[in-house]
Tab-separated table of C-alpha atoms in Angstrom:
chain	number	residue	atom	x	y	z
A	1477	MET	CA	97.114	95.539	71.662
A	1478	LYS	CA	100.004	93.379	72.898
A	1479	THR	CA	102.983	96.096	73.303
A	1480	ASN	CA	106.789	95.970	71.671
A	1481	ASP	CA	109.360	96.216	74.475
A	1482	ILE	CA	112.633	95.215	72.174
A	1483	ILE	CA	114.062	98.441	72.801
A	1484	LEU	CA	114.262	98.212	77.091
A	1485	GLN	CA	115.052	94.723	76.715
A	1486	THR	CA	117.609	94.415	74.589
A	1487	VAL	CA	119.517	97.291	76.271
A	1488	THR	CA	118.570	96.074	79.740
A	1489	LYS	CA	120.444	93.050	79.142
A	1490	ILE	CA	123.447	94.822	78.611
A	1491	VAL	CA	123.177	97.461	81.201
A	1492	SER	CA	122.166	95.451	83.551
A	1493	PHE	CA	125.885	94.071	83.806
A	1494	ILE	CA	127.616	97.351	83.932
A	1495	ILE	CA	125.922	98.086	86.739
A	1496	LEU	CA	126.562	94.390	88.200
A	1497	MET	CA	129.770	95.169	87.887
A	1498	PHE	CA	130.021	98.317	88.826
A	1499	ALA	CA	128.013	97.555	92.405
A	1500	LEU	CA	131.100	95.154	92.641
A	1501	HIS	CA	134.178	98.022	92.178
A	1502	ILE	CA	132.023	99.915	94.255
A	1503	PHE	CA	131.994	98.076	97.108
A	1504	PHE	CA	135.427	96.316	96.816
A	1505	ALA	CA	136.701	99.893	96.839
A	1506	GLY	CA	135.454	101.024	99.425
A	1507	HIS	CA	138.072	100.729	102.354
A	1508	ASN	CA	140.522	103.433	99.838
A	1509	ASN	CA	137.708	104.990	97.254
A	1510	PRO	CA	134.398	106.375	97.704
A	1511	GLY	CA	132.059	103.018	98.362
A	1512	GLY	CA	131.306	100.512	100.402
A	1513	GLY	CA	128.646	97.811	101.072
A	1514	PHE	CA	125.785	100.327	100.863
A	1515	VAL	CA	126.584	102.243	97.556
A	1516	GLY	CA	127.426	98.694	96.563
A	1517	GLY	CA	123.670	97.262	97.887
A	1518	LEU	CA	121.814	99.932	96.152
A	1519	LEU	CA	123.243	99.589	93.235
A	1520	THR	CA	122.759	95.789	93.348
A	1521	SER	CA	118.986	96.093	93.475
A	1522	GLY	CA	119.026	99.082	90.995
A	1523	ALA	CA	119.894	96.377	88.506
A	1524	ILE	CA	117.462	93.903	89.602
A	1525	VAL	CA	114.833	96.904	89.778
A	1526	LEU	CA	115.585	97.463	85.598
A	1527	LEU	CA	115.362	93.921	85.181
A	1528	LEU	CA	111.516	94.151	86.801
A	1529	LEU	CA	111.036	97.141	84.874
A	1530	ALA	CA	111.671	95.143	82.116
A	1531	TYR	CA	110.395	92.043	82.591
A	1532	ASP	CA	107.534	90.903	84.484
A	1533	ILE	CA	108.058	89.774	88.156
A	1534	LYS	CA	107.745	86.458	87.659
A	1535	THR	CA	110.930	86.569	84.483
A	1536	VAL	CA	112.753	88.095	87.691
A	1537	ALA	CA	112.019	85.671	90.098
A	1538	ASN	CA	112.584	82.130	87.697
A	1539	SER	CA	116.113	83.222	86.326
A	1540	LEU	CA	116.510	84.562	90.176
A	1541	PRO	CA	115.155	82.164	92.987
A	1542	ILE	CA	116.249	84.183	95.686
A	1543	ASP	CA	114.168	84.812	98.557
A	1544	PHE	CA	115.470	87.853	99.529
A	1545	LYS	CA	114.257	87.688	103.049
A	1546	ILE	CA	116.587	84.669	103.896
A	1547	THR	CA	119.411	87.767	101.882
A	1548	VAL	CA	118.362	90.048	105.106
A	1549	ALA	CA	118.782	86.797	107.747
A	1550	VAL	CA	122.352	85.862	106.176
A	1551	GLY	CA	123.927	89.789	106.191
A	1552	LEU	CA	122.791	89.872	109.749
A	1553	LEU	CA	124.921	86.503	110.592
A	1554	PHE	CA	127.668	87.777	108.949
A	1555	ALA	CA	128.205	91.102	110.780
A	1556	VAL	CA	126.913	89.620	114.369
A	1557	GLY	CA	129.626	87.123	113.455
A	1558	THR	CA	132.659	88.741	112.368
A	1559	GLY	CA	131.980	91.073	115.603
A	1560	LEU	CA	131.788	87.364	118.077
A	1561	GLY	CA	135.220	85.907	116.081
A	1562	SER	CA	136.833	88.925	117.953
A	1563	PHE	CA	135.516	86.889	120.830
A	1564	LEU	CA	138.239	83.881	119.509
A	1565	PHE	CA	141.100	85.660	119.951
A	1566	ASP	CA	140.143	87.546	123.150
A	1567	VAL	CA	139.629	91.021	122.372
A	1568	PRO	CA	136.485	93.103	122.430
A	1569	PHE	CA	133.501	93.068	120.223
A	1570	LEU	CA	134.075	93.930	116.783
A	1571	THR	CA	137.683	94.495	116.932
A	1572	HIS	CA	138.802	93.863	113.364
A	1573	ALA	CA	142.248	92.167	112.089
A	1574	PHE	CA	144.051	92.537	108.861
A	1575	GLY	CA	147.850	90.711	107.570
A	1576	GLU	CA	149.251	90.209	103.565
A	1577	LEU	CA	148.629	86.809	101.916
A	1578	THR	CA	150.347	85.776	99.259
A	1579	ILE	CA	147.607	83.874	96.921
A	1580	PRO	CA	149.268	82.236	94.230
A	1581	ILE	CA	147.815	83.756	91.575
A	1582	LEU	CA	146.233	87.009	92.944
A	1583	GLY	CA	150.129	88.060	94.180
A	1584	GLU	CA	150.438	89.459	97.828
A	1585	LEU	CA	146.808	90.983	99.057
A	1586	HIS	CA	146.188	93.327	101.779
A	1587	LEU	CA	143.484	91.059	103.425
A	1588	ASN	CA	140.282	93.103	105.847
A	1589	THR	CA	138.211	91.216	108.328
A	1590	ALA	CA	135.978	94.496	107.585
A	1591	VAL	CA	135.418	93.232	104.150
A	1592	LEU	CA	133.150	90.441	106.053
A	1593	PHE	CA	131.243	93.096	107.371
A	1594	ASP	CA	130.717	94.426	104.560
A	1595	ILE	CA	129.781	91.573	102.788
A	1596	GLY	CA	126.284	91.216	105.794
A	1597	VAL	CA	125.462	94.833	105.158
A	1598	TYR	CA	125.727	94.557	101.011
A	1599	LEU	CA	123.507	91.145	101.572
A	1600	ALA	CA	120.809	93.157	104.260
A	1601	VAL	CA	120.592	96.190	102.344
A	1602	VAL	CA	120.405	94.103	99.154
A	1603	GLY	CA	117.738	91.813	100.679
A	1604	SER	CA	115.804	94.588	102.707
A	1605	THR	CA	115.671	97.192	99.158
A	1606	MET	CA	114.151	94.094	97.213
A	1607	THR	CA	111.706	92.805	100.094
A	1608	ILE	CA	110.458	96.840	99.509
A	1609	ILE	CA	109.900	97.009	96.698
A	1610	GLN	CA	108.694	93.551	95.702
A	1611	THR	CA	106.222	93.480	98.258
A	1612	ILE	CA	104.499	96.605	97.312
A	1613	GLY	CA	104.085	95.073	93.047
A	1614	GLU	CA	102.841	91.888	94.112
A	1615	GLY	CA	100.489	93.482	96.151
A	1616	GLU	CA	96.891	94.079	94.458
B	938	MET	CA	153.197	127.076	75.656
B	939	ASN	CA	154.530	123.882	77.529
B	940	VAL	CA	153.215	120.578	77.601
B	941	SER	CA	150.867	120.170	80.079
B	942	GLU	CA	149.334	123.689	79.467
B	943	ILE	CA	148.610	122.317	75.868
B	944	ASP	CA	147.307	119.214	78.029
B	945	GLU	CA	144.980	121.956	80.059
B	946	PHE	CA	144.174	123.556	76.910
B	947	ILE	CA	142.548	120.015	74.890
B	948	GLY	CA	140.449	119.390	78.847
B	949	ALA	CA	138.901	122.387	78.637
B	950	LEU	CA	138.079	123.515	74.961
B	951	LEU	CA	136.178	120.054	74.746
B	952	ILE	CA	134.109	120.570	78.132
B	953	LEU	CA	133.660	124.076	77.028
B	954	ILE	CA	131.678	122.475	73.605
B	955	GLY	CA	130.014	120.110	75.570
B	956	GLY	CA	128.567	122.880	77.734
B	957	ILE	CA	128.083	125.229	75.114
B	958	ILE	CA	125.755	121.929	73.666
B	959	SER	CA	124.433	121.635	76.832
B	960	VAL	CA	122.610	125.273	76.597
B	961	ILE	CA	121.690	124.858	73.295
B	962	SER	CA	119.840	122.043	74.109
B	963	ALA	CA	118.050	123.819	76.465
B	964	THR	CA	116.501	126.588	74.592
B	965	GLY	CA	116.023	123.737	72.094
B	966	ILE	CA	113.326	122.487	75.136
B	967	ILE	CA	112.162	126.348	75.508
B	968	ARG	CA	111.669	127.062	71.980
B	969	PHE	CA	110.638	123.716	70.120
B	970	PRO	CA	106.708	124.024	70.581
B	971	ASP	CA	105.298	119.901	71.267
B	972	VAL	CA	106.698	117.766	73.361
B	973	TYR	CA	108.040	115.415	70.276
B	974	THR	CA	110.530	117.591	69.187
B	975	ARG	CA	111.429	118.606	72.918
B	976	ALA	CA	113.001	115.438	72.564
B	977	HIS	CA	115.029	115.458	69.815
B	978	ALA	CA	116.694	118.242	71.533
B	979	ALA	CA	116.597	116.691	75.315
B	980	THR	CA	118.494	113.405	74.367
B	981	LYS	CA	120.602	114.229	71.483
B	982	SER	CA	122.351	117.279	71.652
B	983	THR	CA	122.324	117.101	75.864
B	984	THR	CA	123.628	113.440	75.339
B	985	LEU	CA	126.637	114.714	73.016
B	986	GLY	CA	127.059	117.606	76.051
B	987	VAL	CA	127.352	115.408	78.602
B	988	LEU	CA	129.428	112.774	76.296
B	989	LEU	CA	131.948	115.610	74.928
B	990	SER	CA	132.143	116.894	78.645
B	991	LEU	CA	133.023	113.268	80.106
B	992	VAL	CA	135.667	112.793	77.225
B	993	GLY	CA	137.113	116.430	78.496
B	994	ALA	CA	137.060	115.056	81.686
B	995	PHE	CA	138.765	111.477	80.952
B	996	ILE	CA	141.655	113.231	78.889
B	997	TYR	CA	142.486	115.987	81.365
B	998	ILE	CA	142.856	113.853	84.298
B	999	TRP	CA	144.730	111.336	81.985
B	1000	LEU	CA	146.698	113.488	80.247
B	1001	THR	CA	147.744	115.862	83.690
B	1002	GLU	CA	148.019	113.259	86.727
B	1003	ASN	CA	148.533	109.953	84.464
B	1004	TYR	CA	145.513	107.526	86.013
B	1005	ILE	CA	143.308	106.431	83.206
B	1006	SER	CA	139.888	106.924	84.962
B	1007	VAL	CA	137.521	103.281	84.483
B	1008	ARG	CA	135.066	105.163	85.337
B	1009	LEU	CA	135.026	108.236	83.340
B	1010	MET	CA	135.305	105.440	80.560
B	1011	LEU	CA	131.952	103.319	81.916
B	1012	GLY	CA	129.783	106.463	82.052
B	1013	ILE	CA	130.670	107.544	78.621
B	1014	VAL	CA	129.983	104.217	77.498
B	1015	PHE	CA	126.500	104.066	80.390
B	1016	VAL	CA	125.145	107.252	78.531
B	1017	PHE	CA	125.940	106.452	75.301
B	1018	ILE	CA	123.318	103.370	75.758
B	1019	THR	CA	120.980	104.196	77.958
B	1020	ALA	CA	120.306	107.896	77.303
B	1021	PRO	CA	119.198	107.460	73.621
B	1022	VAL	CA	116.282	104.067	75.065
B	1023	SER	CA	115.311	106.407	77.852
B	1024	GLY	CA	114.548	109.068	75.175
B	1025	HIS	CA	112.681	107.064	72.701
B	1026	LEU	CA	110.731	105.305	75.821
B	1027	ILE	CA	109.394	108.767	77.132
B	1028	ILE	CA	108.300	109.676	73.557
B	1029	ARG	CA	106.843	105.850	73.456
B	1030	ALA	CA	104.773	106.843	76.239
B	1031	ALA	CA	103.683	110.807	75.311
B	1032	TYR	CA	103.156	108.679	71.659
B	1033	ARG	CA	100.443	105.858	73.462
B	1034	SER	CA	98.738	108.662	75.636
B	1035	LYS	CA	97.963	110.611	72.679
B	1036	VAL	CA	99.854	114.058	73.276
B	1037	ASN	CA	99.174	115.891	70.291
B	1038	MET	CA	101.739	116.803	67.972
B	1039	THR	CA	102.136	120.579	67.138
B	1040	GLU	CA	99.640	122.163	63.867
B	1041	ASP	CA	102.862	122.328	61.707
B	1042	THR	CA	103.141	118.249	61.396
B	1043	VAL	CA	102.558	116.518	57.409
B	1044	GLU	CA	102.660	113.069	57.877
B	1045	ASP	CA	101.739	111.024	61.034
B	1046	GLU	CA	103.306	107.803	59.508
B	1047	LEU	CA	102.794	105.252	62.953
B	1048	LYS	CA	99.088	106.100	63.042
B	1049	LYS	CA	98.125	103.755	59.982
B	1050	VAL	CA	100.683	101.195	61.018
B	1051	LEU	CA	98.577	101.006	64.832
B	1052	ASP	CA	95.735	101.545	63.293
B	1053	ASN	CA	96.052	98.671	60.999
B	1054	GLN	CA	97.181	96.152	63.609
B	1055	THR	CA	93.837	97.023	65.903
B	1056	GLU	CA	91.786	96.016	62.594
B	1057	VAL	CA	93.580	92.510	62.277
B	1058	HIS	CA	93.362	91.324	65.847
């Protein structure tokens, strides 16, 4: 008998967007409030796992055509890249810089290169979590 | 009683009502006879209890510290959407794995529908 998952699938469509939005909020709030790359990455993979629970693995792979092993590599590249970038300014490895930038629409922003390192953490966490779950899910 | 005391009282009262409703729901989980009635107690009144506590915390922070917490608003919406659905899924899993109802049950309308479906196919 074919099961009827319409309630779960409809709610997943709404709730996964709320989770992704909250993950983004947690990621950017990490400098001054609790949060950061690790929790943001875990929340994002939680949203993708919810999609995997409501739909099957092929539908999710079609709508998100990302190889998560490459995501880990890109994340590590970001982390090492921000570390190596400090050599260009003749300062020790992983020295971070910050400054005030005035951007036309957004106004004055306090930007920090530690965010780039955090993006690396975020991508590595999303990639490794999704690789673990997808390889276990696909295995017979 | 000045203004801030009234504000604190509103928040505290909502949180207290939420706590009482959660205790009532826990009593329901202990005292009801089968899994379906227990889930009825667990999903509905716990959702209301959590919602009232969150609304109380939201109003308290809003009035005393003049800070509108978007996380609490999102949490209220999120719990309101997801808690009934999780109850529905647990109960459906219980029904499909043929958990017995209590002996007081008068009618099982879903059984007829599911039996008809299997006959058609």
